[in-house]
Short mmCIF file of C-alpha atoms (C1' of nucleotides) in Angstrom, two decimals:
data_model
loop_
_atom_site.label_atom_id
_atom_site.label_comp_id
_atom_site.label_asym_id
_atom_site.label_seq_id
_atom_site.Cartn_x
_atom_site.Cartn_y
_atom_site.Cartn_z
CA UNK H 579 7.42 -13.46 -3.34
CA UNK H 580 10.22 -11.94 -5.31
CA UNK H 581 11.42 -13.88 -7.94
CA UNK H 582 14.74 -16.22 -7.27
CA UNK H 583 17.93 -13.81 -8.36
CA UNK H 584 19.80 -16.21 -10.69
CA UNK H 585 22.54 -13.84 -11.58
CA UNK H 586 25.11 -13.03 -8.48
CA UNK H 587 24.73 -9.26 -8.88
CA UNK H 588 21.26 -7.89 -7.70
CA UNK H 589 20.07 -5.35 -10.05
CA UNK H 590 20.09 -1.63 -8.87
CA UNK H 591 16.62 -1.26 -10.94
CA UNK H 592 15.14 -4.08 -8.26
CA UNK H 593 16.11 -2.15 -5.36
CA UNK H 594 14.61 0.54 -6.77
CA UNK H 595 11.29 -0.87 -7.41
CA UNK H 596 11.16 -2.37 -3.69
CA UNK H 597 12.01 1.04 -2.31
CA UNK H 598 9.33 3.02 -4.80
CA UNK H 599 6.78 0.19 -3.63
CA UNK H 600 7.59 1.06 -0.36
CA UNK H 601 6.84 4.51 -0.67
CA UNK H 602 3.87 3.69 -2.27
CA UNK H 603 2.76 1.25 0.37
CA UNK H 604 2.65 4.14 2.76
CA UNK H 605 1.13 6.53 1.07
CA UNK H 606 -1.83 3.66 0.50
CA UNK H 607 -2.68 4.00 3.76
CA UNK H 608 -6.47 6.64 3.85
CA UNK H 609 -5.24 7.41 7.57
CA UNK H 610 -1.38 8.00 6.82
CA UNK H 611 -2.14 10.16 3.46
CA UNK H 612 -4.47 12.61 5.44
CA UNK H 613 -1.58 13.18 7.90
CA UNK H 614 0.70 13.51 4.90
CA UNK H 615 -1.66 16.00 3.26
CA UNK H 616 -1.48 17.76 6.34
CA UNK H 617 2.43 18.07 6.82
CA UNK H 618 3.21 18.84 3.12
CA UNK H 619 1.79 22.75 2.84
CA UNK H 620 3.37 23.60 6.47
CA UNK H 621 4.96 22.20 9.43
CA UNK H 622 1.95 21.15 12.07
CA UNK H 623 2.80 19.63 15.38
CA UNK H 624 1.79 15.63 16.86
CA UNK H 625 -1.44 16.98 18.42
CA UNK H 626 -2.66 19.48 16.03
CA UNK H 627 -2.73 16.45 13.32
CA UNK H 628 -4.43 14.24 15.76
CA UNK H 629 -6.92 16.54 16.60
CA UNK H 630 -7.71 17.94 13.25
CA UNK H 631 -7.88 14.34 12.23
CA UNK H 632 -10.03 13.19 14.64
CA UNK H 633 -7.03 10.71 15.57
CA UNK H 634 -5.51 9.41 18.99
CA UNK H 635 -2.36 10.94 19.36
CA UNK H 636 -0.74 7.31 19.51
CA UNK H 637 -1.93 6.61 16.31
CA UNK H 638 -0.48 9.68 15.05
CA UNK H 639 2.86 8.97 16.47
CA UNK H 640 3.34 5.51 15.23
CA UNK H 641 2.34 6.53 11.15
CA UNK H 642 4.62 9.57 11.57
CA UNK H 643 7.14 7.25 13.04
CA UNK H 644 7.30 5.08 9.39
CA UNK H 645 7.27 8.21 6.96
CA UNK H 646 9.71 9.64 9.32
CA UNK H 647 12.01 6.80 8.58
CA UNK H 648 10.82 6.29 4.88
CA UNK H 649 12.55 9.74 4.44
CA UNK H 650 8.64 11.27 3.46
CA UNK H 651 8.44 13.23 6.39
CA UNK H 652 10.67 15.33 9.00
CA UNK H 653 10.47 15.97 12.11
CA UNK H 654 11.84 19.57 14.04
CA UNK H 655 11.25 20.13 17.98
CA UNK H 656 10.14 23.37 19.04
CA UNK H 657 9.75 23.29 22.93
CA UNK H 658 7.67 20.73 23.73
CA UNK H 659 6.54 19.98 20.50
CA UNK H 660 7.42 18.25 17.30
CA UNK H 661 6.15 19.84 13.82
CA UNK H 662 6.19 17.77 10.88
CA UNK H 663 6.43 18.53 7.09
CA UNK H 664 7.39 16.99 4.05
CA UNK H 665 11.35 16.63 3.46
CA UNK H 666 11.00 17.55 0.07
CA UNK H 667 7.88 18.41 -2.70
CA UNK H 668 8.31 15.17 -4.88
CA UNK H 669 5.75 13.87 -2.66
CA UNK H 670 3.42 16.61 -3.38
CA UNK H 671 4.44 16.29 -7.19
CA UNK H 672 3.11 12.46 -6.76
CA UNK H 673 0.00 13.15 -5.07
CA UNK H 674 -0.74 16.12 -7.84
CA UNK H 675 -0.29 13.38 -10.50
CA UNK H 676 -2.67 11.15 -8.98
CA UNK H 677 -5.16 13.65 -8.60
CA UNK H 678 -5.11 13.97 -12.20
CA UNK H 679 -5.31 10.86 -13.01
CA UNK H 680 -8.89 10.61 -10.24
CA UNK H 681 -10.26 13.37 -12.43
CA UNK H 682 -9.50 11.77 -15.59
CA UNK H 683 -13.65 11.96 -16.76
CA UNK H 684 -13.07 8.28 -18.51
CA UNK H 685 -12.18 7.13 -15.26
CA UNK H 686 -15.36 7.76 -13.47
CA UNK H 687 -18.60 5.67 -14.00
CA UNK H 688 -16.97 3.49 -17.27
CA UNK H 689 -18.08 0.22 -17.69
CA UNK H 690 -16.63 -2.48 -18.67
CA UNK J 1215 -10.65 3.28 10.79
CA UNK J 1216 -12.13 5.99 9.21
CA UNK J 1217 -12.92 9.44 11.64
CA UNK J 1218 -16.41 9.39 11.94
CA UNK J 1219 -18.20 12.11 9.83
CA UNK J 1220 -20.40 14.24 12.03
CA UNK J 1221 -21.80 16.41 9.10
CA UNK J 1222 -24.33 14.72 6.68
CA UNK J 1223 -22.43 15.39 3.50
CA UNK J 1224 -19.77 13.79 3.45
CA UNK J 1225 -16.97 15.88 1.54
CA UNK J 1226 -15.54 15.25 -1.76
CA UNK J 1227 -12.02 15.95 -0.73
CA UNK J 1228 -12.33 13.08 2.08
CA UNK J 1229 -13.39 11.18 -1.30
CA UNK J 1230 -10.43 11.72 -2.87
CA UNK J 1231 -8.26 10.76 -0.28
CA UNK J 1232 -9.63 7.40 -0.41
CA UNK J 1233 -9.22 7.37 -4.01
CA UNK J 1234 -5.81 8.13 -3.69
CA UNK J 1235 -4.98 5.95 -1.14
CA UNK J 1236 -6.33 3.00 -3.38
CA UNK J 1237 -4.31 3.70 -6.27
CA UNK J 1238 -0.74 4.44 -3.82
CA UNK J 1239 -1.75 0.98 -1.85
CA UNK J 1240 -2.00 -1.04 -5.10
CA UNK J 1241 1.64 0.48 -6.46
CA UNK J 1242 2.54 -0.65 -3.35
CA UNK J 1243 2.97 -4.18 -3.78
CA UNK J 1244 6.66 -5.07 -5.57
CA UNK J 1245 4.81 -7.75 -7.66
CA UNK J 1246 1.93 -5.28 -8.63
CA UNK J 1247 4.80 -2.23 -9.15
CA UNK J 1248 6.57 -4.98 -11.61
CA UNK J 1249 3.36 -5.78 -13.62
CA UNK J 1250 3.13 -2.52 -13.47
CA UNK J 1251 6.43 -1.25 -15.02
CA UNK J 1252 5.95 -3.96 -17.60
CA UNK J 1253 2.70 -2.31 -19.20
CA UNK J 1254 3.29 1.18 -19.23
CA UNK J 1255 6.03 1.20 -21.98
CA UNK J 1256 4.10 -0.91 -24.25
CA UNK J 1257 1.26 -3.48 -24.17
CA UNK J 1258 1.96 -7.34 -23.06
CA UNK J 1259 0.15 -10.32 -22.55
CA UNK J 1260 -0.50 -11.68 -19.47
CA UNK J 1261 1.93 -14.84 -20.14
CA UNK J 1262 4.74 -12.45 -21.19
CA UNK J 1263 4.25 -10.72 -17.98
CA UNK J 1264 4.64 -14.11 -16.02
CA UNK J 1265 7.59 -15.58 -18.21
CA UNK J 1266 9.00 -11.77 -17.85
CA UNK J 1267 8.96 -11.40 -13.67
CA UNK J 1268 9.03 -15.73 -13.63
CA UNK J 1269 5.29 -15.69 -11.62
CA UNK J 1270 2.42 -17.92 -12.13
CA UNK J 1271 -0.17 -16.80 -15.28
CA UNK J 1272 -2.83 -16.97 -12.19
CA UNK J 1273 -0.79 -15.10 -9.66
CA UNK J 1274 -0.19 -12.17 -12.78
CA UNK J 1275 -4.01 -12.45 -13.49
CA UNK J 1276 -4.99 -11.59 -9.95
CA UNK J 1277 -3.41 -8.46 -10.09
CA UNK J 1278 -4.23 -7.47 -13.23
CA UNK J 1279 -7.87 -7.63 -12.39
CA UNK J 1280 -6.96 -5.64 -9.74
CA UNK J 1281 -5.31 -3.15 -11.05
CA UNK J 1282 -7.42 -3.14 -13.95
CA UNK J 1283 -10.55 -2.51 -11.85
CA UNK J 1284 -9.03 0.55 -10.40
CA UNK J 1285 -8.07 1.76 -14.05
CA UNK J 1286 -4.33 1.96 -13.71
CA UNK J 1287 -4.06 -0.39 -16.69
CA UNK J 1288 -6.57 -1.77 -19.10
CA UNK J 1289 -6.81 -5.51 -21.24
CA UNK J 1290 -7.33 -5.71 -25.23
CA UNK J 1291 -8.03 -9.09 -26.61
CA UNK J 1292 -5.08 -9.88 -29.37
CA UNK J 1293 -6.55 -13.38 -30.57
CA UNK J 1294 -6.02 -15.89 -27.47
CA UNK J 1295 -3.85 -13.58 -25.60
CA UNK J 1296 -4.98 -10.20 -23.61
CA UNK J 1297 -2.47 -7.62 -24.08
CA UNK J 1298 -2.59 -4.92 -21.04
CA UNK J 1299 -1.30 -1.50 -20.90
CA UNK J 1300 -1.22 1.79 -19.25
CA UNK J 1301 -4.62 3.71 -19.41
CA UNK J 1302 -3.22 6.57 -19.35
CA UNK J 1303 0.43 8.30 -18.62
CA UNK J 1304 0.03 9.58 -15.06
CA UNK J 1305 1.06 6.27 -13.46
CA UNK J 1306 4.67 7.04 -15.31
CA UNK J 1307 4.63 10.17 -14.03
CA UNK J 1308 3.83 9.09 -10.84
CA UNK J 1309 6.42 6.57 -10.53
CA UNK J 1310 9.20 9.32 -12.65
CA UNK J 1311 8.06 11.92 -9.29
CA UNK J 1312 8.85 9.39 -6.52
CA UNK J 1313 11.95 7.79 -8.58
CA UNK J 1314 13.49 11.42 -8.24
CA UNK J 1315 12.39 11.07 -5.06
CA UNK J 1316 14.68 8.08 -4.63
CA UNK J 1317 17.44 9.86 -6.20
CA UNK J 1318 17.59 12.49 -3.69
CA UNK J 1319 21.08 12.45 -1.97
CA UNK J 1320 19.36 13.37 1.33
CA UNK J 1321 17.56 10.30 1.29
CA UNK J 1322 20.61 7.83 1.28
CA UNK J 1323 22.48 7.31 4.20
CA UNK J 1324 21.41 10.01 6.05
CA UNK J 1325 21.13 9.00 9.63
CA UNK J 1326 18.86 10.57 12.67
"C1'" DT A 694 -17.25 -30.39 -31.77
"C1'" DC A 695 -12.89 -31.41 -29.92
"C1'" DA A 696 -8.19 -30.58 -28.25
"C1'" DA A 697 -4.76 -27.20 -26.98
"C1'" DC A 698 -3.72 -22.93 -25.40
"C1'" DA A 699 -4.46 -18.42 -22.67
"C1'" DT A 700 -6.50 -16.21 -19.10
"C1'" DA A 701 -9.64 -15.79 -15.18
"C1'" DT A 702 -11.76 -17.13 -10.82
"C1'" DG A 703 -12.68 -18.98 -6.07
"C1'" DA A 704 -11.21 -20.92 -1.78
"C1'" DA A 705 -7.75 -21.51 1.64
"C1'" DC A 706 -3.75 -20.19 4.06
"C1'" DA A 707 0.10 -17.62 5.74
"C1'" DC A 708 1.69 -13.35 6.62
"C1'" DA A 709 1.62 -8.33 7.10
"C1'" DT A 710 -0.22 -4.38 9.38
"C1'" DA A 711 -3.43 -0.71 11.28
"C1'" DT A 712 -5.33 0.27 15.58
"C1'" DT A 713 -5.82 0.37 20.65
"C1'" DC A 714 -4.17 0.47 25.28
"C1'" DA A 715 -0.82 0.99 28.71
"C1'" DT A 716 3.43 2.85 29.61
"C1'" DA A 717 7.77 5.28 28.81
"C1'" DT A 718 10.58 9.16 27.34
"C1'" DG A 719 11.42 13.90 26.80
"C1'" DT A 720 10.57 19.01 27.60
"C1'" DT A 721 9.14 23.21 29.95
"C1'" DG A 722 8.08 26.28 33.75
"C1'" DA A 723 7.96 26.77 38.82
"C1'" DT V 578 13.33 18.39 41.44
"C1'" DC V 579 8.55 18.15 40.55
"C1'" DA V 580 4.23 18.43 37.95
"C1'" DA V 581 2.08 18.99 33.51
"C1'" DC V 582 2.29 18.54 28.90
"C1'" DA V 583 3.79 16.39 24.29
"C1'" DT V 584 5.34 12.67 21.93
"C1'" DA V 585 7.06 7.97 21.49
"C1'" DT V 586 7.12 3.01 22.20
"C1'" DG V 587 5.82 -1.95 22.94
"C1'" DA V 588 2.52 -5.60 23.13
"C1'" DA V 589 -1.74 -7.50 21.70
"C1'" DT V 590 -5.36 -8.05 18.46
"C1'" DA V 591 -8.27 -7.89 14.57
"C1'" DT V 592 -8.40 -7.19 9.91
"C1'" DG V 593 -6.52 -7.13 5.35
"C1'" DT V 594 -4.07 -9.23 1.60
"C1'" DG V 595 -0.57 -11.67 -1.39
"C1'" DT V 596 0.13 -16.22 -2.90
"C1'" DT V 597 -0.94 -20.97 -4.20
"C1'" DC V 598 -3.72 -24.58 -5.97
"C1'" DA V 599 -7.51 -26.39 -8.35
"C1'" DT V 600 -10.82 -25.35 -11.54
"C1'" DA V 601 -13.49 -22.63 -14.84
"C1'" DT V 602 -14.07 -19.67 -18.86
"C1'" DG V 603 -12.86 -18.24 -23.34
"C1'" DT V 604 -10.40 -18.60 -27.98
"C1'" DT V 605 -8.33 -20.72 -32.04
"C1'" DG V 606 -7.40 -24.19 -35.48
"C1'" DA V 607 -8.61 -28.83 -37.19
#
DNA sequence: TCAACATATGAACACATATTCATATGTTGA
DNA sequence: TCAACATATGAATATGTGTTCATATGTTGA
């Protein structure tokens, strides 16, 4: 999959563009970008994402679990229960951009 | 997959999300991201691309047509060759957001 | 029209991963 | 410490998808 590294020294550029494709992996997820969207504005708990999402709170757990680690997300206790938000905007700054680029009016209903 | 939709109309913002999803899951993929990177600077043909990132013409064309179809980049015929770029600049955006994103010193080596 | 080149397409396979279910860990109040 | 709640974890499975190979389509110059 990733092309043979002839030189000795990796290049810093490829590491970044496996970590930004990683980032981008999971925010490609429909499931994992609504709880995203729903961390980024203000800190929500486990259950109040699973139930506003219609979600099990296992599922929940285990996509908060990878853009915990991803560095996307945080996680704070309080009591009994966990809230969630984003770690910093860039994410939001990403997700803006891409929402302009949806509403782009050549992108919808062009043929080719 | 998807929480089921107990109202008729479905909303536009649920839309979106899948929209959005689409275009993060298809920067997701190194070899996609790479293509990607390739185009947005200035328009290349599909057997620079390969020679470029050392993948097969075919493998390069699959994801072109893919990322093509979802308007990230677009093909103009140059004589034999099909040079692709960028449709538009949001995608370099994009990827400038989440590459400060990256760069955050809270991101590296931060432990839990 | 033919050969040579450039790109695209379809099938098949190997691998990744989203989801579910059962269970475990952690926290609070009594 | 115990019960009740909140979240996390591990295994299993079904689905998705990136890659390869063979082949097809399209273009140019002779």
């Amino acid at each position: 999959m990733k092309p043979q590294t002839n030189t000795v020294v990796r290049l810093d550029a490829e590491d970044a563009v496996v970590q930004l494709a990683d980032l981008f992996r999971l925010m490609g997820d429909p499931t994992r970008l609504r709880i995203i969207l729903r961390c980024v504005n203000e800190p929500i708990s486990v259950g109040d994402i699973a139930e506003q999402l219609m979600l099990s709170p296992s599922l929940v757990s285990h996509h908060l679990r990878l853009l915990k680690a991803a560095r996307v997300l945080r996680g704070e206790r309080r009591g009994k229960q966990i809230f969630y938000s984003a770690l910093d905007d860039h994410i939001r700054c990403v997700i803006d951009d891409m929402m302009t680029h949806i509403g782009e009016p050549n992108y919808i209903e062009e043929v080719d």
